[in-house]
């Protein structure tokens, strides 16, 4: 879907565009504004990091980006289509087809095999069994775990689990990957491997948005968005055009 | 999501927790088990009762003598009247025979002799019967023969005994009793046959045909006319009674009600003093019994149904707990693109699977319970295909009813909350 694109090309298509997104939580009489007008633009093929300390609105941002939550106001354009007004069912379909979720704690289903885990999003997309299986094999190879298809997640290490989770996120060829602190539960060495995998995917055309509190990772992103107190405090474009050395 | 995948997923989830699934469906297992066994028992009881009534014959009208409520009225106590006349008379019989739609009438008369074995009085009756009695009462010949016309004509002292008479009068080991004689009072009767009745027929005032010693009507008339001495306490009484029972066979069963009505009308007209008679139509009894049995079945079924409801509530509880326990799974599935409908169906199908499985096991349990009842309580049990199908349907239905709320609850889980709740 996302053919590798010349990084310098200016006509790079917009994948995600948030315009003046606000999110206010109302709990009883307490009104808590969490996001106060967020504007970001993620282009196809970018590796974007959203950094912020806890309480900065990072999680809310992630939920809105992942369409698990709807903004109070503002516009959300996914591949130049408005999605902020869609129904729950339509949102579920978009999450399924357009977004590849990667969680901090992997969120694999412990009683399903690796192959079955990778197949889950395809299950909800109604992909026939045979096709699912072929794609699961292909994806597991892509993340380097082709030999582990029959295993259960409990038999795998943390790093391997996250690889499977990444394979799963790719199964419906989404518009972008949305990773929530993907290295948060991993040791340094494994983290580096996972980041390396992300770079590989990015290099082969995947658009990736990674939400993290870890400033050490910012060197890896094409673009870094700093969240502070519900606002974008800095919007840095660094190394657009080539990743840093991986495996630091 | 493909339906086949949904089913596979739900089934997979159940197999994950085999013991828990089994425990959860225990309520349904025993609910269905009790439905099956209750229905089997009540159906068995129904069949038995019906066959009893049927054995009296659906083309029969039983007219019987009944001791009047206050025997001999006031006069008997003050006047110490020694005779007591009541019941069906020869005139009644002759009149009934001439009515429309009557095939034949078989009379039965109790001699009221005491049947003794040594000094012990046996609960047996010596009755004079017409030649068609064996057939009309639904009895069959076990040994020997039934009366021939010659027995009647020659007023022979022969008897045919009921099945239980043999057991009560003779030693257990005694094999061939045909040709032996039994003594009742001053009279000796040669046994020429044994008859039995498997249907549990009970005649009003007389009881089971198995407990009777039959002699030809003419013999009975010859040895004791139509009266009998009966001792009641200190009073000795003479009871004059022509017939105890008239088994009326009709020609056309469809008009049996009318015939019975006519007989009743006649009896009412001729027996004006006291109601010393009764008319019984087995067919009516059959219909009535069927109605009461149906009510019985409904009541039993309802009680069993309550246990199913309890079972269903148990399942609902476990499923609700399971929804809470699996919030992370639900949240992840929702994030990966499952729609509310997918989650709802997943949980609903799981519950229906659970209850249906419980239903299948429950059918086995129910059959087992009925077998135990049959063996130990000696009650006949009959399963019918519809009761098994009904149980299966009900158990599935219980799954739908009690699974909907937990499934809805699961579908309503907010993915943000459940993903955050790690």
XYZ file of C-alpha atoms in Angstrom:
670
model
C 0.000 0.000 0.000
C 2.624 2.470 1.053
C 5.176 2.289 -1.653
C 8.588 3.539 -0.580
C 8.683 7.204 -1.213
C 11.460 9.626 -1.794
C 11.887 11.226 1.615
C 12.660 14.594 0.149
C 9.574 14.602 -2.031
C 7.436 17.549 -1.112
C 4.255 16.059 -2.409
C 4.292 13.475 0.347
C 0.708 12.739 1.159
C -0.776 13.606 4.471
C -1.719 10.503 6.435
C -2.838 12.049 9.681
C -3.795 15.649 10.087
C -5.094 17.004 13.368
C -6.530 20.500 13.309
C -7.145 22.321 16.529
C -8.052 19.174 18.422
C -9.432 19.784 21.890
C -10.464 17.219 24.435
C -12.182 18.105 27.649
C -13.195 15.574 30.260
C -16.234 16.354 32.302
C -16.518 14.388 35.490
C -19.421 15.607 37.537
C -18.864 19.319 38.010
C -15.198 19.073 37.274
C -14.209 20.124 33.788
C -10.717 19.085 32.842
C -9.339 20.296 29.541
C -6.702 17.798 28.535
C -5.898 18.738 24.951
C -6.049 22.403 24.145
C -5.811 22.794 20.413
C -3.445 20.316 18.857
C -2.240 20.708 15.296
C -0.077 18.057 13.775
C 0.494 16.684 10.344
C 1.997 13.300 9.651
C 3.101 12.552 6.118
C 3.265 9.197 4.462
C 6.424 7.346 5.317
C 7.289 9.440 8.324
C 8.494 8.097 11.649
C 6.985 10.474 14.151
C 7.545 10.529 17.861
C 5.140 12.123 20.302
C 6.970 12.878 23.503
C 5.594 14.082 26.756
C 5.788 13.495 30.430
C 2.882 11.984 32.271
C -0.030 14.353 32.523
C 0.876 16.080 29.320
C -2.141 14.643 27.505
C -0.110 11.978 25.800
C -2.553 9.133 26.480
C -5.535 11.162 25.386
C -3.672 12.097 22.261
C -2.941 8.435 21.630
C -6.574 7.489 22.134
C -7.743 10.136 19.724
C -5.110 9.223 17.156
C -6.106 5.585 17.576
C -9.797 6.490 17.258
C -10.597 4.869 20.520
C -11.849 8.257 21.631
C -13.399 11.188 19.830
C -12.226 14.783 20.265
C -14.473 17.366 21.901
C -13.738 19.722 19.036
C -11.371 19.987 16.116
C -10.809 18.042 12.962
C -9.120 14.721 12.361
C -8.299 13.861 8.796
C -7.102 10.381 8.052
C -5.826 10.167 4.502
C -7.654 13.467 3.929
C -10.969 12.110 5.134
C -12.799 13.419 8.135
C -13.155 10.805 10.809
C -14.114 12.858 13.860
C -17.835 12.442 13.234
C -17.963 8.751 12.469
C -20.091 6.256 14.360
C -18.698 3.652 16.678
C -19.046 0.935 14.057
C -17.306 2.971 11.385
C -14.518 3.841 13.804
C -14.031 0.158 14.572
C -13.731 -0.554 10.866
C -11.162 2.211 10.418
C -9.167 1.028 13.438
C -9.186 -2.388 11.866
C -8.124 -1.388 8.351
C -6.119 1.802 8.774
C -4.418 1.663 12.132
C -1.916 -0.847 13.401
C -1.873 -0.795 17.187
C 1.232 -1.695 19.143
C 0.938 -1.669 22.908
C 3.424 -1.287 25.694
C 2.506 -4.630 27.211
C 2.052 -6.302 23.821
C -1.572 -7.293 24.525
C -1.216 -10.638 22.839
C -3.827 -13.264 23.551
C -2.002 -15.765 25.739
C -4.096 -18.761 24.773
C -3.775 -18.246 21.040
C -0.767 -19.361 19.061
C 1.544 -16.825 17.467
C -0.112 -17.434 14.146
C -3.606 -16.986 15.542
C -2.516 -13.803 17.293
C -1.272 -12.319 14.061
C -4.523 -13.275 12.407
C -6.823 -11.465 14.854
C -7.183 -8.157 12.948
C -7.736 -10.107 9.717
C -10.420 -12.066 11.522
C -12.319 -8.860 12.093
C -11.715 -7.788 8.505
C -13.379 -10.985 7.315
C -10.315 -12.301 5.532
C -10.742 -15.958 4.544
C -8.873 -18.502 6.581
C -6.389 -19.547 3.957
C -5.362 -16.002 3.109
C -5.012 -15.208 6.807
C -2.685 -18.087 7.300
C -0.474 -17.189 4.364
C -0.205 -13.602 5.486
C 0.532 -14.625 9.080
C 3.418 -16.765 7.857
C 4.717 -13.963 5.702
C 4.518 -11.408 8.517
C 6.118 -13.650 11.089
C 9.041 -14.082 8.712
C 9.210 -10.345 8.240
C 9.688 -9.799 11.970
C 12.125 -12.658 12.134
C 9.996 -15.186 13.972
C 8.893 -17.460 11.155
C 9.915 -20.498 13.158
C 7.725 -19.592 16.130
C 4.308 -19.755 14.513
C 2.996 -22.612 16.619
C 4.195 -21.250 19.942
C 2.169 -19.496 22.572
C 3.097 -15.959 23.630
C 3.928 -17.285 27.093
C 6.720 -19.319 25.533
C 8.287 -16.228 23.997
C 10.537 -13.534 25.398
C 9.331 -9.943 25.733
C 11.135 -8.838 22.622
C 9.702 -11.700 20.623
C 6.229 -10.880 21.915
C 6.581 -7.319 20.749
C 7.726 -8.520 17.352
C 4.609 -10.649 17.106
C 2.543 -7.650 18.154
C 4.185 -5.648 15.394
C 3.470 -8.400 12.893
C -0.125 -8.345 14.049
C -0.361 -4.583 13.616
C 0.784 -4.971 10.024
C -1.652 -7.703 9.110
C -4.298 -5.505 7.461
C -1.699 -3.262 5.777
C -2.709 -0.203 7.773
C -2.183 3.437 6.833
C 0.000 3.931 9.865
C 1.302 2.119 12.914
C 0.431 3.583 16.266
C 2.863 2.446 18.920
C 2.265 3.223 22.556
C 5.534 3.099 24.444
C 6.530 -0.073 22.603
C 9.829 -0.448 24.410
C 8.505 0.428 27.834
C 8.480 -3.151 29.061
C 11.730 -4.217 27.442
C 15.370 -4.108 28.465
C 17.805 -1.872 26.644
C 19.185 -4.414 24.257
C 15.781 -5.694 23.226
C 14.475 -2.145 22.979
C 17.213 -1.360 20.532
C 16.247 -4.398 18.453
C 12.631 -3.328 18.388
C 13.540 0.222 17.423
C 15.694 -1.235 14.694
C 12.711 -3.238 13.462
C 10.641 -0.073 13.395
C 13.317 1.573 11.296
C 13.288 -1.321 8.895
C 9.547 -1.093 8.560
C 9.794 2.645 8.135
C 12.411 2.196 5.480
C 10.095 -0.145 3.599
C 7.389 2.495 3.617
C 5.416 2.225 6.827
C 4.266 5.365 8.509
C 4.818 5.121 12.243
C 3.601 7.249 15.105
C 5.208 6.396 18.394
C 4.054 7.817 21.682
C 6.656 7.746 24.430
C 7.872 9.521 27.496
C 11.447 8.474 26.857
C 13.477 11.425 25.535
C 16.325 9.074 24.673
C 14.352 7.872 21.706
C 13.902 11.253 20.074
C 17.033 10.847 18.011
C 15.309 8.092 16.054
C 12.334 10.040 14.826
C 11.975 11.942 11.612
C 9.781 14.352 13.448
C 9.258 14.913 17.146
C 6.189 16.457 18.680
C 6.562 17.545 22.269
C 3.417 17.657 24.303
C 3.273 19.830 27.360
C 0.154 20.549 29.317
C -2.168 19.675 26.460
C -0.385 21.713 23.857
C 2.281 21.065 21.281
C 5.217 22.837 22.781
C 7.747 22.150 20.129
C 7.493 20.644 16.735
C 10.865 19.577 15.599
C 11.791 18.308 12.258
C 14.964 16.447 12.688
C 16.717 14.246 10.235
C 13.899 14.183 7.804
C 15.524 12.175 5.142
C 17.377 9.501 7.011
C 17.328 7.687 10.288
C 20.130 7.892 12.772
C 22.390 5.013 13.477
C 20.284 2.288 14.881
C 20.995 0.034 17.759
C 22.515 2.632 20.013
C -16.040 -11.248 11.278
C -16.952 -14.526 9.682
C -19.580 -16.521 11.517
C -17.528 -19.703 11.383
C -14.622 -17.855 13.010
C -16.917 -16.540 15.713
C -18.069 -20.054 16.529
C -14.544 -21.378 16.534
C -13.399 -18.577 18.811
C -16.230 -19.094 21.290
C -15.696 -22.812 21.378
C -11.978 -22.309 21.865
C -12.620 -20.022 24.821
C -14.862 -22.586 26.471
C -12.295 -25.317 26.101
C -9.735 -23.058 27.765
C -11.583 -23.377 31.048
C -12.964 -26.884 30.933
C -13.639 -27.277 34.627
C -15.098 -23.821 34.948
C -17.318 -24.358 31.921
C -18.554 -27.608 33.374
C -19.225 -26.103 36.794
C -20.924 -23.147 35.207
C -23.302 -25.304 33.251
C -24.095 -27.555 36.218
C -27.246 -25.561 36.837
C -28.411 -26.155 33.300
C -27.290 -29.783 33.394
C -29.490 -30.508 36.373
C -32.228 -28.208 35.164
C -32.483 -30.075 31.891
C -31.978 -33.357 33.719
C -34.935 -32.646 35.952
C -37.065 -31.497 33.019
C -36.313 -34.718 31.180
C -36.881 -36.985 34.159
C -40.006 -35.139 35.311
C -41.501 -35.389 31.857
C -40.489 -39.025 31.584
C -42.040 -39.876 34.942
C -45.239 -37.997 34.274
C -45.493 -39.452 30.804
C -44.950 -42.906 32.240
C -47.605 -42.347 34.889
C -49.933 -41.060 32.220
C -49.443 -44.072 29.998
C -49.965 -46.413 32.922
C -53.153 -44.715 34.032
C -54.447 -44.613 30.505
C -53.755 -48.267 29.892
C -55.571 -49.087 33.140
C -58.612 -47.236 31.981
C -58.270 -48.510 28.474
C -58.186 -52.074 29.808
C -61.695 -51.606 31.132
C -62.503 -51.019 27.545
C -63.254 -47.809 25.733
C -66.378 -49.414 24.265
C -67.656 -50.341 27.704
C -70.047 -48.783 30.131
C -69.708 -50.068 33.661
C -72.920 -50.027 35.663
C -72.353 -50.998 39.260
C -74.151 -51.422 42.545
C -73.185 -49.121 45.314
C -73.994 -49.475 48.932
C -76.378 -46.630 49.652
C -74.881 -43.842 51.757
C -76.967 -44.632 54.820
C -77.710 -48.312 54.544
C -81.317 -49.103 55.185
C -81.965 -45.527 56.241
C -83.214 -44.751 59.727
C -85.535 -47.725 59.823
C -82.647 -50.180 59.909
C -81.206 -48.818 63.124
C -84.476 -48.649 65.009
C -86.213 -51.576 63.466
C -83.148 -53.685 63.168
C -84.193 -54.707 59.733
C -82.145 -57.697 58.785
C -82.479 -57.432 55.101
C -80.933 -54.874 52.938
C -81.868 -54.674 49.324
C -80.055 -52.469 46.898
C -78.213 -52.403 43.656
C -78.795 -53.540 40.143
C -81.686 -55.827 39.543
C -82.498 -58.440 36.980
C -85.034 -56.006 35.617
C -82.342 -53.384 35.116
C -80.262 -55.857 33.204
C -83.088 -56.941 30.979
C -83.995 -53.368 30.264
C -80.451 -52.279 29.463
C -79.946 -55.224 27.102
C -82.892 -54.029 25.067
C -81.612 -50.477 24.668
C -80.213 -49.166 21.390
C -76.549 -49.488 20.624
C -76.040 -52.321 23.122
C -74.100 -55.331 21.991
C -74.234 -57.410 25.105
C -74.232 -57.095 28.875
C -72.032 -59.217 31.056
C -73.233 -59.528 34.643
C -70.999 -59.987 37.666
C -72.260 -60.924 41.094
C -70.304 -61.191 44.279
C -71.361 -64.152 46.394
C -70.009 -62.363 49.470
C -68.653 -65.634 50.751
C -65.637 -65.433 52.960
C -62.699 -67.046 51.288
C -60.527 -68.655 53.909
C -57.201 -70.387 54.048
C -57.210 -72.306 57.224
C -58.416 -69.757 59.749
C -57.119 -66.811 57.843
C -59.498 -64.785 55.782
C -58.148 -64.001 52.350
C -58.903 -60.807 50.528
C -60.505 -62.649 47.663
C -63.950 -62.612 46.159
C -66.004 -65.401 44.751
C -67.995 -63.977 41.916
C -70.445 -65.341 39.422
C -69.861 -64.033 35.927
C -71.377 -64.156 32.493
C -69.609 -66.070 29.752
C -68.045 -63.003 28.104
C -66.424 -61.626 31.218
C -62.886 -62.764 30.414
C -62.878 -60.879 27.150
C -64.821 -57.891 28.394
C -62.540 -57.277 31.347
C -59.388 -57.334 29.236
C -58.113 -60.484 30.970
C -56.186 -63.173 29.213
C -55.986 -66.854 29.863
C -52.764 -67.951 31.564
C -53.550 -71.615 31.921
C -56.388 -74.042 31.361
C -59.573 -72.749 29.845
C -62.371 -70.275 30.319
C -66.001 -71.387 30.888
C -67.785 -73.166 28.105
C -71.548 -72.877 27.570
C -71.859 -76.353 28.986
C -70.510 -75.150 32.336
C -73.380 -72.686 32.496
C -76.037 -75.039 31.285
C -75.070 -77.825 33.644
C -74.499 -75.467 36.563
C -71.147 -77.012 37.146
C -69.060 -76.354 40.191
C -66.040 -75.200 38.300
C -64.024 -72.045 38.743
C -61.478 -69.928 36.976
C -59.162 -68.083 39.284
C -57.407 -64.756 38.990
C -53.652 -64.651 38.872
C -53.149 -63.566 42.469
C -55.610 -66.125 43.824
C -53.156 -68.858 43.046
C -50.425 -67.081 44.976
C -52.667 -66.484 47.964
C -54.305 -69.883 48.184
C -51.587 -72.307 47.273
C -48.072 -72.987 48.306
C -45.414 -71.231 46.322
C -43.916 -74.368 44.855
C -47.180 -75.825 43.736
C -47.080 -76.033 40.001
C -50.059 -77.550 38.380
C -53.222 -76.527 40.099
C -55.591 -77.072 37.221
C -57.951 -79.821 38.222
C -57.470 -79.199 41.923
C -60.429 -78.109 43.951
C -60.804 -75.174 46.235
C -63.301 -74.883 48.994
C -65.300 -71.780 49.621
C -67.757 -72.097 52.450
C -69.479 -75.389 52.022
C -68.799 -75.542 48.343
C -66.056 -77.114 46.346
C -65.030 -75.784 42.976
C -62.726 -77.461 40.529
C -60.199 -75.115 39.002
C -60.311 -75.197 35.238
C -58.263 -72.135 34.363
C -56.229 -69.145 35.465
C -56.677 -65.693 34.009
C -54.603 -62.570 34.449
C -54.980 -58.869 33.943
C -51.821 -56.846 33.286
C -53.474 -53.482 32.989
C -54.204 -52.943 36.655
C -57.919 -52.752 36.002
C -59.952 -51.898 39.083
C -63.699 -52.338 39.152
C -65.725 -50.097 41.407
C -66.626 -51.876 44.685
C -65.024 -55.118 43.491
C -61.396 -54.345 42.820
C -58.924 -56.127 40.632
C -59.910 -59.057 38.389
C -56.738 -60.760 39.609
C -58.181 -61.146 43.100
C -61.324 -63.000 42.120
C -62.469 -66.555 41.860
C -64.899 -66.843 39.015
C -67.735 -69.277 38.806
C -70.465 -69.467 36.169
C -73.357 -67.123 36.841
C -75.832 -69.972 36.934
C -73.759 -71.834 39.483
C -73.639 -68.728 41.606
C -77.375 -68.297 41.341
C -77.902 -71.916 42.246
C -75.782 -71.987 45.357
C -76.686 -68.700 46.909
C -79.591 -67.233 44.996
C -79.345 -63.497 45.130
C -78.798 -62.967 48.802
C -75.878 -63.146 51.080
C -75.411 -63.194 54.796
C -73.184 -60.454 55.973
C -72.060 -59.997 59.522
C -71.518 -56.463 60.556
C -70.359 -56.325 64.097
C -73.013 -57.967 66.172
C -75.678 -57.724 63.550
C -76.075 -60.364 60.964
C -77.649 -59.044 57.856
C -79.024 -60.423 54.691
C -78.023 -58.454 51.689
C -80.146 -58.924 48.647
C -78.485 -57.847 45.492
C -78.927 -59.187 41.989
C -75.825 -57.926 40.288
C -72.789 -56.097 41.501
C -71.621 -55.157 38.087
C -72.930 -54.995 34.573
C -70.274 -54.667 31.937
C -72.152 -53.151 29.033
C -70.572 -53.380 25.608
C -71.797 -50.914 23.029
C -71.933 -51.376 19.301
C -70.839 -47.908 18.241
C -68.279 -46.167 20.413
C -69.072 -42.767 18.924
C -72.472 -42.807 20.569
C -71.258 -44.191 23.857
C -72.003 -40.930 25.636
C -75.639 -41.018 24.585
C -76.008 -44.642 25.580
C -74.458 -43.901 28.955
C -76.838 -40.989 29.381
C -79.793 -43.153 28.582
C -78.688 -45.801 31.050
C -78.183 -43.123 33.676
C -81.606 -41.674 32.988
C -83.179 -45.078 33.253
C -81.393 -45.882 36.504
C -82.362 -42.541 37.977
C -85.969 -43.151 37.088
C -86.180 -46.664 38.511
C -83.997 -46.306 41.583
C -85.742 -43.369 43.165
C -85.246 -44.154 46.837
C -81.499 -44.114 47.172
C -78.627 -43.777 44.848
C -77.488 -47.365 45.034
C -75.869 -47.462 41.641
C -73.219 -45.846 39.557
C -72.390 -45.550 35.897
C -68.816 -45.346 34.744
C -67.673 -44.681 31.210
C -63.979 -45.550 30.877
C -63.772 -43.319 27.816
C -64.895 -40.343 29.872
C -62.526 -41.310 32.601
C -59.818 -41.531 29.982
C -60.480 -38.029 28.753
C -60.668 -36.683 32.256
C -57.483 -38.460 33.221
C -55.750 -37.079 30.184
C -56.684 -33.585 31.219
C -55.468 -33.993 34.773
C -52.297 -35.639 33.529
C -51.635 -32.709 31.271
C -51.983 -30.349 34.200
C -49.649 -32.565 36.177
C -47.136 -32.467 33.343
C -47.326 -28.698 33.172
C -46.836 -28.340 36.924
C -43.905 -30.747 36.943
C -42.431 -29.040 33.918
C -42.747 -25.651 35.571
C -40.946 -26.810 38.680
C -38.166 -28.173 36.534
C -38.232 -24.944 34.554
C -37.520 -22.987 37.712
C -34.352 -24.964 38.224
C -33.399 -24.056 34.669
C -33.919 -20.393 35.463
C -31.713 -20.767 38.522
C -29.116 -22.439 36.344
C -29.390 -19.610 33.846
C -28.857 -17.012 36.539
C -25.771 -18.907 37.640
C -24.441 -18.761 34.114
C -25.218 -15.073 33.868
C -23.255 -14.466 37.043
C -20.212 -16.338 35.819
C -20.369 -14.646 32.439
C -20.550 -11.224 34.065
C -17.502 -12.087 36.144
C -15.834 -13.385 33.023
C -16.515 -10.102 31.219
C -14.783 -8.228 34.016
C -11.904 -10.670 34.026
C -11.446 -10.399 30.282
C -11.641 -6.636 29.984
C -8.131 -6.442 28.609
C -8.962 -8.974 25.940
C -12.113 -7.071 25.048
C -10.239 -3.760 24.912
C -7.498 -5.211 22.738
C -10.014 -6.770 20.392
C -11.873 -3.483 20.123
C -8.618 -1.645 19.384
C -7.745 -4.187 16.735
C -11.028 -3.512 14.999
C -13.685 -5.668 16.632
C -17.040 -4.024 16.500
C -19.431 -4.036 19.416
C -21.442 -6.584 17.515
C -18.440 -8.924 17.260
C -17.838 -8.774 21.005
C -21.529 -9.202 21.748
C -21.800 -12.230 19.489
C -18.607 -13.749 20.832
C -19.900 -13.708 24.399
C -23.434 -14.638 23.458
C -22.348 -17.618 21.407
C -20.076 -18.662 24.245
C -23.015 -18.648 26.660
C -25.308 -20.457 24.256
C -22.597 -23.047 23.657
C -22.262 -23.465 27.384
C -25.957 -23.938 28.009
C -26.466 -26.168 24.982
C -23.580 -28.327 26.103
C -25.167 -28.382 29.536
C -28.412 -29.336 27.851
C -26.840 -32.291 26.071
C -25.196 -33.546 29.254
C -28.440 -32.807 31.086
C -30.373 -35.090 28.753
C -28.009 -37.877 29.688
C -28.423 -37.060 33.367
C -32.201 -36.935 32.979
C -32.289 -40.316 31.285
C -30.104 -41.675 34.067
C -32.350 -40.242 36.779
C -35.430 -41.737 35.128
C -33.748 -45.124 34.911
C -32.973 -44.953 38.616
C -36.571 -43.985 39.338
C -37.826 -46.847 37.207
C -35.575 -49.350 38.928
C -35.906 -48.228 42.536
C -39.347 -46.670 42.677
C -40.902 -49.067 40.188
C -42.448 -46.222 38.246
C -42.614 -46.496 34.501
C -40.803 -43.726 32.631
C -41.260 -42.844 29.006
C -39.137 -40.335 27.065
C -40.608 -38.745 24.104
C -38.666 -37.208 21.261
C -40.362 -33.890 21.761
C -39.279 -33.655 25.385
C -35.660 -34.126 24.380
C -35.865 -31.631 21.547
C -37.714 -29.244 23.817
C -35.000 -29.529 26.461
C -32.326 -28.763 23.905
C -34.233 -25.778 22.610
C -34.883 -24.549 26.130
C -31.242 -24.844 27.112
C -30.247 -22.853 24.030
C -32.944 -20.358 24.860
C -31.682 -20.059 28.435
C -28.283 -19.251 26.948
C -29.742 -16.490 24.811
C -31.822 -15.050 27.651
C -29.123 -15.096 30.298
C -26.220 -14.513 27.942
C -27.550 -11.354 26.381
C -26.944 -9.099 29.340
C -23.326 -10.159 29.964
C -22.645 -10.023 26.224
C -24.155 -6.569 26.000
C -22.100 -5.536 29.000
C -18.980 -6.838 27.272
C -19.773 -4.936 24.102
C -20.325 -1.749 26.083
C -16.843 -1.850 27.653
C -15.018 1.305 26.770
C -11.766 0.233 25.114
C -9.876 3.197 26.564
C -10.812 2.309 30.115
C -10.119 -1.350 29.749
C -6.797 -0.813 27.984
C -5.706 1.561 30.712
C -6.782 -0.784 33.496
C -3.707 -2.971 33.323
